[in-house]
PDB file of C-alpha atoms in Angstrom:
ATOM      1  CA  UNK A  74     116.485 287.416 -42.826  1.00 75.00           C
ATOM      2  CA  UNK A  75     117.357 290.204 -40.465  1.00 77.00           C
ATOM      3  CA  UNK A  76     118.197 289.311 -37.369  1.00 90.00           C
ATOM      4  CA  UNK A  77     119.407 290.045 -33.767  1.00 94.00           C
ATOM      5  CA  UNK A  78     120.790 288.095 -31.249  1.00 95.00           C
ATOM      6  CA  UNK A  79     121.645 287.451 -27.891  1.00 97.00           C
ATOM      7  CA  UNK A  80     124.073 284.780 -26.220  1.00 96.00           C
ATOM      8  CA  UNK A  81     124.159 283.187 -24.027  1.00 96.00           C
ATOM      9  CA  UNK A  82     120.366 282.876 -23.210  1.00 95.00           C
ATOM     10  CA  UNK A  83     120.859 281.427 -19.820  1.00 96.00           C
ATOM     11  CA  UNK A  84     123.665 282.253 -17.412  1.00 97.00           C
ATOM     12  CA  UNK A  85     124.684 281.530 -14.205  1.00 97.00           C
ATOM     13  CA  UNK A  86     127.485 283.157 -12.276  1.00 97.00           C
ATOM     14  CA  UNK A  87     129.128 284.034  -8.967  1.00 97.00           C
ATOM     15  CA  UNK A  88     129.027 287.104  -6.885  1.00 97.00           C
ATOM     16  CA  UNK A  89     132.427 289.302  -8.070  1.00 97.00           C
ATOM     17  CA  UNK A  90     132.920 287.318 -11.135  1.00 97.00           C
ATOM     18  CA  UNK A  91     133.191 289.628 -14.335  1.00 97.00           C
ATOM     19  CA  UNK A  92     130.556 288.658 -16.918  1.00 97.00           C
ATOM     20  CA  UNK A  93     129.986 289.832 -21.073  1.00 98.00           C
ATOM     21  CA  UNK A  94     126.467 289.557 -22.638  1.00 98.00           C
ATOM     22  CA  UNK A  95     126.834 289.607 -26.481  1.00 98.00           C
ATOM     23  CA  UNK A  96     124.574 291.179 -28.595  1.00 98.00           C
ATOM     24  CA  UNK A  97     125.003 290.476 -32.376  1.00 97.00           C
ATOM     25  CA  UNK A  98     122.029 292.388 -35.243  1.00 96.00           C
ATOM     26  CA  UNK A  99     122.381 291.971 -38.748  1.00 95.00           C
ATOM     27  CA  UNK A 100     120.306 294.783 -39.757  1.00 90.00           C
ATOM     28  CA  UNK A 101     122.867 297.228 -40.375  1.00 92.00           C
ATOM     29  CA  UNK A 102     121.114 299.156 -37.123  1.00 93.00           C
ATOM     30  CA  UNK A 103     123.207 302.675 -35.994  1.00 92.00           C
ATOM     31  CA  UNK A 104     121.112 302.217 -32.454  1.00 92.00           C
ATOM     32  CA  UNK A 105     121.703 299.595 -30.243  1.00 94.00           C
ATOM     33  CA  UNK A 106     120.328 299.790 -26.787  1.00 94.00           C
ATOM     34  CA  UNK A 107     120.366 297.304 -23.748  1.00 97.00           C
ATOM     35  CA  UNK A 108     117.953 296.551 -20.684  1.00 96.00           C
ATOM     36  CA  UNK A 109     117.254 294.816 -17.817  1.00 96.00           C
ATOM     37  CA  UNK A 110     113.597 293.524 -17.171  1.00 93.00           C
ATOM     38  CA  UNK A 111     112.882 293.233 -13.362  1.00 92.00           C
ATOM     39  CA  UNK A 112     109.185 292.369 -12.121  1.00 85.00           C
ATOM     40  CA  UNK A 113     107.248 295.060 -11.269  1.00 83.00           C
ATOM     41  CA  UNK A 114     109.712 297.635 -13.303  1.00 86.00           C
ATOM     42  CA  UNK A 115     109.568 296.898 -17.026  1.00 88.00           C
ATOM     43  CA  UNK A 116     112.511 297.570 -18.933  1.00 92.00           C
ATOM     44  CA  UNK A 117     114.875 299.818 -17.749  1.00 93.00           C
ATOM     45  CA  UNK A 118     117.870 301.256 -19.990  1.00 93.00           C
ATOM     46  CA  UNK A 119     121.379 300.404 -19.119  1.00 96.00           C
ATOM     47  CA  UNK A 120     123.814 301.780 -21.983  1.00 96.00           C
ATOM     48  CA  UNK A 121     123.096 302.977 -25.372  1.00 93.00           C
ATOM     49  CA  UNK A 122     125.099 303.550 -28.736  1.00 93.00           C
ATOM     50  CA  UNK A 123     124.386 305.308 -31.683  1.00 91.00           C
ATOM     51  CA  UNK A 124     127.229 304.212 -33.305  1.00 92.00           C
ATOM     52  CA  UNK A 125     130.721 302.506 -33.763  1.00 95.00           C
ATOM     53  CA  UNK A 126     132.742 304.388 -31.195  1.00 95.00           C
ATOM     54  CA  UNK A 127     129.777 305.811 -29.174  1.00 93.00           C
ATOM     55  CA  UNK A 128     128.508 304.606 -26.054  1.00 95.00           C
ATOM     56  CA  UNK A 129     125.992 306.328 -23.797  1.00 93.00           C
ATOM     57  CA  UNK A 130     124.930 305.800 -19.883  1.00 94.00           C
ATOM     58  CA  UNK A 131     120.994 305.184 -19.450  1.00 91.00           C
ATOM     59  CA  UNK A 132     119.352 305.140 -16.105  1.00 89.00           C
ATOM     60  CA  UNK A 133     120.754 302.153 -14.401  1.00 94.00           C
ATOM     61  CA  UNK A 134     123.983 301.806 -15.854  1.00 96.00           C
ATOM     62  CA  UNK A 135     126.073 301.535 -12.391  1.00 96.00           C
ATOM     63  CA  UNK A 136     128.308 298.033 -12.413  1.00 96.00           C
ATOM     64  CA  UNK A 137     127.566 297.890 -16.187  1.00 98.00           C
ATOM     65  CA  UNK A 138     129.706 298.858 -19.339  1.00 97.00           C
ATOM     66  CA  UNK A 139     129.532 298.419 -23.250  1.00 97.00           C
ATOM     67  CA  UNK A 140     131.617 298.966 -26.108  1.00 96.00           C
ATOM     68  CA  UNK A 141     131.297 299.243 -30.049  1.00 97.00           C
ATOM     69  CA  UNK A 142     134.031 298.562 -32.374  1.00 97.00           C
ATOM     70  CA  UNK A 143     131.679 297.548 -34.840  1.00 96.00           C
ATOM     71  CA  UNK A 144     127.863 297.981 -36.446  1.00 96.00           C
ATOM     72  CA  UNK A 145     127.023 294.495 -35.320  1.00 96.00           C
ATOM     73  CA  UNK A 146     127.985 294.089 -31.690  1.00 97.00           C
ATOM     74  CA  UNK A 147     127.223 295.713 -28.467  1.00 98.00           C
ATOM     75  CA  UNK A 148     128.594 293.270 -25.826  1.00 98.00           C
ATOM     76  CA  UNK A 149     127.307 294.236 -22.179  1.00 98.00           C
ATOM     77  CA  UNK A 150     130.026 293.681 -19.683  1.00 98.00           C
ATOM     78  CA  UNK A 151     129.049 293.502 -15.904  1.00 97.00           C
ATOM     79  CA  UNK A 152     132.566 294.501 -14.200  1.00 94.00           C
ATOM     80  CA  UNK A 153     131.905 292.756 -11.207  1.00 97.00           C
ATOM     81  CA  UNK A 154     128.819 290.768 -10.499  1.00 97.00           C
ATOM     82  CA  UNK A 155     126.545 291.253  -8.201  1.00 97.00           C
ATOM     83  CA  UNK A 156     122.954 289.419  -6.327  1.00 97.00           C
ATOM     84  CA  UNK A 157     121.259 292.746  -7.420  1.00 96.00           C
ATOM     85  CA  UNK A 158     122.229 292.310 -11.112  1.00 97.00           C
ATOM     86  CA  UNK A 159     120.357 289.073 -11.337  1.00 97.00           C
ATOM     87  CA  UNK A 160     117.694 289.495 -14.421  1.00 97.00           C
ATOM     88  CA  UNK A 161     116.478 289.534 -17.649  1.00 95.00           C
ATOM     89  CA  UNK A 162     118.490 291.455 -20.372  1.00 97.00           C
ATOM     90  CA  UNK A 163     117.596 292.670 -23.699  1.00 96.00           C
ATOM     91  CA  UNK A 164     119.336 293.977 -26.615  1.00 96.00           C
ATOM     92  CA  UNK A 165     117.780 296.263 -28.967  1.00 95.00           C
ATOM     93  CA  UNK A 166     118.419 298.094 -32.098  1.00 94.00           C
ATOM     94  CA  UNK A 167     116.896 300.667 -34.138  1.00 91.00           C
ATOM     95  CA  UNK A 168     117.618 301.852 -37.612  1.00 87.00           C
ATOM     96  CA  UNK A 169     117.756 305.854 -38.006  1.00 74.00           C
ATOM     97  CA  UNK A 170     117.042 307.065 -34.207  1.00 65.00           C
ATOM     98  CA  UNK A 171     114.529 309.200 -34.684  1.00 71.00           C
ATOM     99  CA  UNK A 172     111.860 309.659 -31.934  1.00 71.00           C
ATOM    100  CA  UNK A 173     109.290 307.218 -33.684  1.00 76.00           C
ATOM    101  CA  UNK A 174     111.899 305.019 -34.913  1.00 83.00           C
ATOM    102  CA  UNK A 175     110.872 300.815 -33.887  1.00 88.00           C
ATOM    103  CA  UNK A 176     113.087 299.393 -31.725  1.00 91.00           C
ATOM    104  CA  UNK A 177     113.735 295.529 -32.254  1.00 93.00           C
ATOM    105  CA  UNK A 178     114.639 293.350 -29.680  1.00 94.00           C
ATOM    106  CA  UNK A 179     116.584 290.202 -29.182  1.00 94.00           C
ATOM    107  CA  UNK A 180     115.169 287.100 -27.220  1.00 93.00           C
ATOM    108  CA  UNK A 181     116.858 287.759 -24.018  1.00 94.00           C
ATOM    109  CA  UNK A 182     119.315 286.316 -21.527  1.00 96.00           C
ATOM    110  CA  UNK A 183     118.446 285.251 -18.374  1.00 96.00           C
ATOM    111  CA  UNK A 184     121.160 286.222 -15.768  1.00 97.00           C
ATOM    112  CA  UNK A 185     121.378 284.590 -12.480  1.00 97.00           C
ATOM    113  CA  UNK A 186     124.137 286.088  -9.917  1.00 97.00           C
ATOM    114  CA  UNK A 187     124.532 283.619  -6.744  1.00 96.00           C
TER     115      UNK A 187
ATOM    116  CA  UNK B 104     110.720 313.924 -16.579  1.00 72.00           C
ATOM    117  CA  UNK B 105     108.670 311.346 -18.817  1.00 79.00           C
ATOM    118  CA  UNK B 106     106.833 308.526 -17.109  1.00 88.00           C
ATOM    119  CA  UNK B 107     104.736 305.491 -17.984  1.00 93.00           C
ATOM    120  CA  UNK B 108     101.970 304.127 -16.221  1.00 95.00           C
ATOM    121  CA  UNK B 109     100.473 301.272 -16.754  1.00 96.00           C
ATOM    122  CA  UNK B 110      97.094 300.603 -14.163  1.00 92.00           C
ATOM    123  CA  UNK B 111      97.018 297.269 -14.373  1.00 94.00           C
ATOM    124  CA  UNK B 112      99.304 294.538 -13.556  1.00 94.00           C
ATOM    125  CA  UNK B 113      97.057 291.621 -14.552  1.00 96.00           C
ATOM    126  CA  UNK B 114      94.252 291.383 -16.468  1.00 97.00           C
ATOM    127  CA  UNK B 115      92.828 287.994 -16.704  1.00 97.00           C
ATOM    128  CA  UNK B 116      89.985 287.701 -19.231  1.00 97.00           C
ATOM    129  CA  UNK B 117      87.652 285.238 -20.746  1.00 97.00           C
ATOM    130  CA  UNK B 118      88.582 284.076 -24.829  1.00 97.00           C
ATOM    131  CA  UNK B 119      85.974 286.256 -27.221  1.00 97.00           C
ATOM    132  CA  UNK B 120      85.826 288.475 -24.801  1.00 97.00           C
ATOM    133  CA  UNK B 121      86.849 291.839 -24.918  1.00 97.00           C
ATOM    134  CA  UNK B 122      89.617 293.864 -23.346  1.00 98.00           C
ATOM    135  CA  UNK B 123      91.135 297.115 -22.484  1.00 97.00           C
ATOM    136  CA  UNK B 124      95.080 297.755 -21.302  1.00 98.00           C
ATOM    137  CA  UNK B 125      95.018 301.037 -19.796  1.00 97.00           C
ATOM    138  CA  UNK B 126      98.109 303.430 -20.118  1.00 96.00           C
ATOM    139  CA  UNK B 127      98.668 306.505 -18.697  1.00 95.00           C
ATOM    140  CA  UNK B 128     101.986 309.124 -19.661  1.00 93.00           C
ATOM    141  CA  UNK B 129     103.215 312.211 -18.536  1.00 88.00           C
ATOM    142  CA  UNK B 130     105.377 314.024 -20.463  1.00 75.00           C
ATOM    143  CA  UNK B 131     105.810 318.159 -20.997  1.00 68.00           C
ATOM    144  CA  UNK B 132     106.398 317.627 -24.711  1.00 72.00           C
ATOM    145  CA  UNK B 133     105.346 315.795 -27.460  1.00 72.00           C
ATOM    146  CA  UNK B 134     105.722 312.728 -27.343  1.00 80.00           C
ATOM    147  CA  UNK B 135     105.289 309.297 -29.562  1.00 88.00           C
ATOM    148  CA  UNK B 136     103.918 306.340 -28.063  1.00 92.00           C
ATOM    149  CA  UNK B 137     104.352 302.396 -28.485  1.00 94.00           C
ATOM    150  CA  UNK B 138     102.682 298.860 -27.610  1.00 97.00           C
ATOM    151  CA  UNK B 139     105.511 296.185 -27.352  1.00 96.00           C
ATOM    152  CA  UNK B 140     104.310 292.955 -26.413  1.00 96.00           C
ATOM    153  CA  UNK B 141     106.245 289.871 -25.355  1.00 94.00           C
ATOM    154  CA  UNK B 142     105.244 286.127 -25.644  1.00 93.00           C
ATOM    155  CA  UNK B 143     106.400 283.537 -23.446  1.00 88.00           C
ATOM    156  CA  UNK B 144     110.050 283.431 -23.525  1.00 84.00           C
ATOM    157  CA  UNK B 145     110.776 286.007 -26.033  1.00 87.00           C
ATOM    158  CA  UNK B 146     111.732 289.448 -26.861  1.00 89.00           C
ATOM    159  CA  UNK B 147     109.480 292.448 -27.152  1.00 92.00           C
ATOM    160  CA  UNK B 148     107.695 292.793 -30.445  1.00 93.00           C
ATOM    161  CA  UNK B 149     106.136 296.260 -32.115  1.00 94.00           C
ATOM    162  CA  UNK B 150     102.374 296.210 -32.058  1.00 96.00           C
ATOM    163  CA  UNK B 151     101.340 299.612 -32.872  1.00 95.00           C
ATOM    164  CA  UNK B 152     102.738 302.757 -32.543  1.00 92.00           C
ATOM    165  CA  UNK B 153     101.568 306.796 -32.374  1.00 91.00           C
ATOM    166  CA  UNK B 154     103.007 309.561 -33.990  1.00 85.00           C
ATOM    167  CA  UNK B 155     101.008 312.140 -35.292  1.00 81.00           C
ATOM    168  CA  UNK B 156      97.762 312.460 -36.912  1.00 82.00           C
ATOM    169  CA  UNK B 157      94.236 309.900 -36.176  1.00 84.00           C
ATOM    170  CA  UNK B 158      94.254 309.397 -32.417  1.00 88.00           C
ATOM    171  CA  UNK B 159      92.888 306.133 -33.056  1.00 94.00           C
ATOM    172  CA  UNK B 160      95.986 303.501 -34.223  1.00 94.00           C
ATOM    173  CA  UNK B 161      95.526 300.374 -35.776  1.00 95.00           C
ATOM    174  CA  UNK B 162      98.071 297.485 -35.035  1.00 94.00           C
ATOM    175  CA  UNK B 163      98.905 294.169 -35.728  1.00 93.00           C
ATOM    176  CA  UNK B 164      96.554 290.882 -34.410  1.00 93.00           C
ATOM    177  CA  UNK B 165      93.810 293.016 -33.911  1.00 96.00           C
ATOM    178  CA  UNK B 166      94.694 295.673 -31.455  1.00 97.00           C
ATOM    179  CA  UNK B 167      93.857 299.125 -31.773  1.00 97.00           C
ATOM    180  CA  UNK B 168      94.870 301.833 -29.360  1.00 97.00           C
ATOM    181  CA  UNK B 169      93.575 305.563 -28.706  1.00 95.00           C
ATOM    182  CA  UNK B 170      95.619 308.455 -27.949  1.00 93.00           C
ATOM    183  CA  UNK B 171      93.818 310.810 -25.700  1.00 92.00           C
ATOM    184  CA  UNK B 172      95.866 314.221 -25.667  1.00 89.00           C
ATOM    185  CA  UNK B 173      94.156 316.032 -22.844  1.00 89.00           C
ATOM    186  CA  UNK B 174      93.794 312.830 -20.482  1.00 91.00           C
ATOM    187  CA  UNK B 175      97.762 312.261 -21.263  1.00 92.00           C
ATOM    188  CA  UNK B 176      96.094 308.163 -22.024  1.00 94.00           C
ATOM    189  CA  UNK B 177      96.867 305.674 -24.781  1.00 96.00           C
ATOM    190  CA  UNK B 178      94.881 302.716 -23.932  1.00 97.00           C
ATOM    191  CA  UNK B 179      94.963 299.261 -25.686  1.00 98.00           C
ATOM    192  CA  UNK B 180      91.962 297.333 -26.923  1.00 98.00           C
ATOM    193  CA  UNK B 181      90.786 294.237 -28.404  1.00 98.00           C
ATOM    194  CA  UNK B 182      87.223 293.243 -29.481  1.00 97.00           C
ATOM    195  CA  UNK B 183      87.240 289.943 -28.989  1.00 97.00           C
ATOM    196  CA  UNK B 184      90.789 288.072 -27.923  1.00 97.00           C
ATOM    197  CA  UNK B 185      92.289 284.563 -28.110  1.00 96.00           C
ATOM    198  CA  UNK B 186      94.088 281.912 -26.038  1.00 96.00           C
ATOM    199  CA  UNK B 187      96.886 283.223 -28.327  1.00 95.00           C
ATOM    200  CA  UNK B 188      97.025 287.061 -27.022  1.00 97.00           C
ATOM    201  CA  UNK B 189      97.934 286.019 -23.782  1.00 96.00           C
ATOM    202  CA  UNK B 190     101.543 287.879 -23.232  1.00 96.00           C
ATOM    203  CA  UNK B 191     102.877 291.071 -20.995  1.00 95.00           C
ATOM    204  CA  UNK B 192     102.102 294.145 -22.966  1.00 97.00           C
ATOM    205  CA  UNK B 193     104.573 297.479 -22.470  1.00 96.00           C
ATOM    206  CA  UNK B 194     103.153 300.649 -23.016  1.00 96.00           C
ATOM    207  CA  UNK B 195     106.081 303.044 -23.991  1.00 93.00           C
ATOM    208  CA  UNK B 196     106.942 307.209 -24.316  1.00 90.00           C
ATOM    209  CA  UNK B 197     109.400 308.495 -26.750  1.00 84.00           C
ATOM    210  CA  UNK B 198     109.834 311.921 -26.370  1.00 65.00           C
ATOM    211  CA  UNK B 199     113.035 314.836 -26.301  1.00 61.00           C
ATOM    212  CA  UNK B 200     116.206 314.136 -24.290  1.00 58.00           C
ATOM    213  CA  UNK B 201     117.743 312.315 -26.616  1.00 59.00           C
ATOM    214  CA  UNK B 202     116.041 310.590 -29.405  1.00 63.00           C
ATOM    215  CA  UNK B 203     115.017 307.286 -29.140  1.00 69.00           C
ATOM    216  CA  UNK B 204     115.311 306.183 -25.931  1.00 81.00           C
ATOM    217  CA  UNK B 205     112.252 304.758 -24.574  1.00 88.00           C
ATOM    218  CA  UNK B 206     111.039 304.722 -21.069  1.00 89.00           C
ATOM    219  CA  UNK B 207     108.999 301.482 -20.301  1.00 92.00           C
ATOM    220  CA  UNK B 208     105.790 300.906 -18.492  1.00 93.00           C
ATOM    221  CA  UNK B 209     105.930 298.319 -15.640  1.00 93.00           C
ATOM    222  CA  UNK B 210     103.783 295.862 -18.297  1.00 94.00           C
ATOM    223  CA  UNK B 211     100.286 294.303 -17.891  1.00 96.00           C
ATOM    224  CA  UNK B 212      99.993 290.496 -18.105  1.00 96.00           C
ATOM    225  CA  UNK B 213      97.043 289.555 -19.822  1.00 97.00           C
ATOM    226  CA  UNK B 214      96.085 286.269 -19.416  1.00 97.00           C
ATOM    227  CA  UNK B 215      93.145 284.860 -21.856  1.00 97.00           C
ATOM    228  CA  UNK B 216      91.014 281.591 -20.738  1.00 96.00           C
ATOM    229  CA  UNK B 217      88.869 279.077 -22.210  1.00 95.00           C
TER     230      UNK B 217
END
């Protein structure tokens, strides 16, 4: 079955320590999208691609950058970590990126920044 | 700009009973709208979405949800709910600006007792 997924699920790090986030779908997805859930916020949009070679800022993408050399894989790369970055992050993908199109989500990975 | 409110942060309700998630959007287009919720420890998952059509939507588990044009509302109901449906629910807005990016409610926790 289609999948996507997320690794590692649990991380902790240090303060000015660079960290990646993979993000690995075997749907074939052009969209992938990642977020950070924070209390009190929901999900908020860091960087989005619509496909190999694109890459797109969302609203909180400060500290935070992504590349796609392929379908599969959106790794999230956090240039220099920091207390505030601390969270939950999700990986997403979507098939044709329409405005109604479902967006499915991976199980997460919990980032802790000390 | 596009903007999701969700009115409640917790809903705590009794099992058979049941229950209403309340969502509010603005938005000066048209706009789709989606119910993710997310279990314990896991990724969001597609419950229903609106796109055009019925204003009443019919989702999976049960829930239904209402789209209410001129009070800019899609709430979330259940007739009777179980242990089972307790999760955070995200009420979401896809609309212009770039096609499918979703902007997130701040969630509701439902929590269902015995």
């Amino acid at each position: 079955d289609a999948e996507i997924t997320q690794s590692p699920r649990h991380k902790i790090t240090e303060t000015g320590r660079q960290v990646t986030l993979a993000c690995h779908q075997t749907w074939n997805h052009n969209n992938m999208f990642w977020y950070r859930q924070d209390l009190g916020h929901g999900l908020r949009l860091i960087h989005y691609s619509y496909g190999v070679q694109d890459t797109n800022k969302g609203e909180v993408s400060d500290g935070y950058s992504v590349s796609r050399s392929n379908t599969e894989d959106l790794p999230l790369t956090l240039e220099s970590a920091a207390s505030s970055q601390t969270s939950v992050y999700f990986c997403a993908s979507s098939s044709q990126g329409g405005l109604a199109d479902t967006q499915y989500f991976g199980p997460g990975t919990r980032l802790t920044v000390l | 700009a596009q903007s999701v409110t969700q009115l409640d942060s917790q809903v705590p309700v009794f099992e058979e009973a049941p229950v209403e998630l309340r969502c509010n959007y603005s938005s000066s287009v048209s706009v789709y709208l989606f119910w993710y919720v997310q279990y314990p420890n896991q990724g969001l998952q597609l419950l229903l979405k609106y796109l055009s059509g019925s204003t009443l939507v019919k989702g999976i588990n049960g829930f239904e949800a209402e789209f209410n044009k001129s009070q800019t509302s899609f709430h979330l109901r259940k007739p009777s709910v179980h242990i089972s449906d307790t999760a955070e629910y995200f009420c979401a807005v896809s609309s212009g600006g770039g096609y499918n990016k979703l902007i997130f409610g701040a969630g509701t926790r439902l929590a269902v007792h015995p």
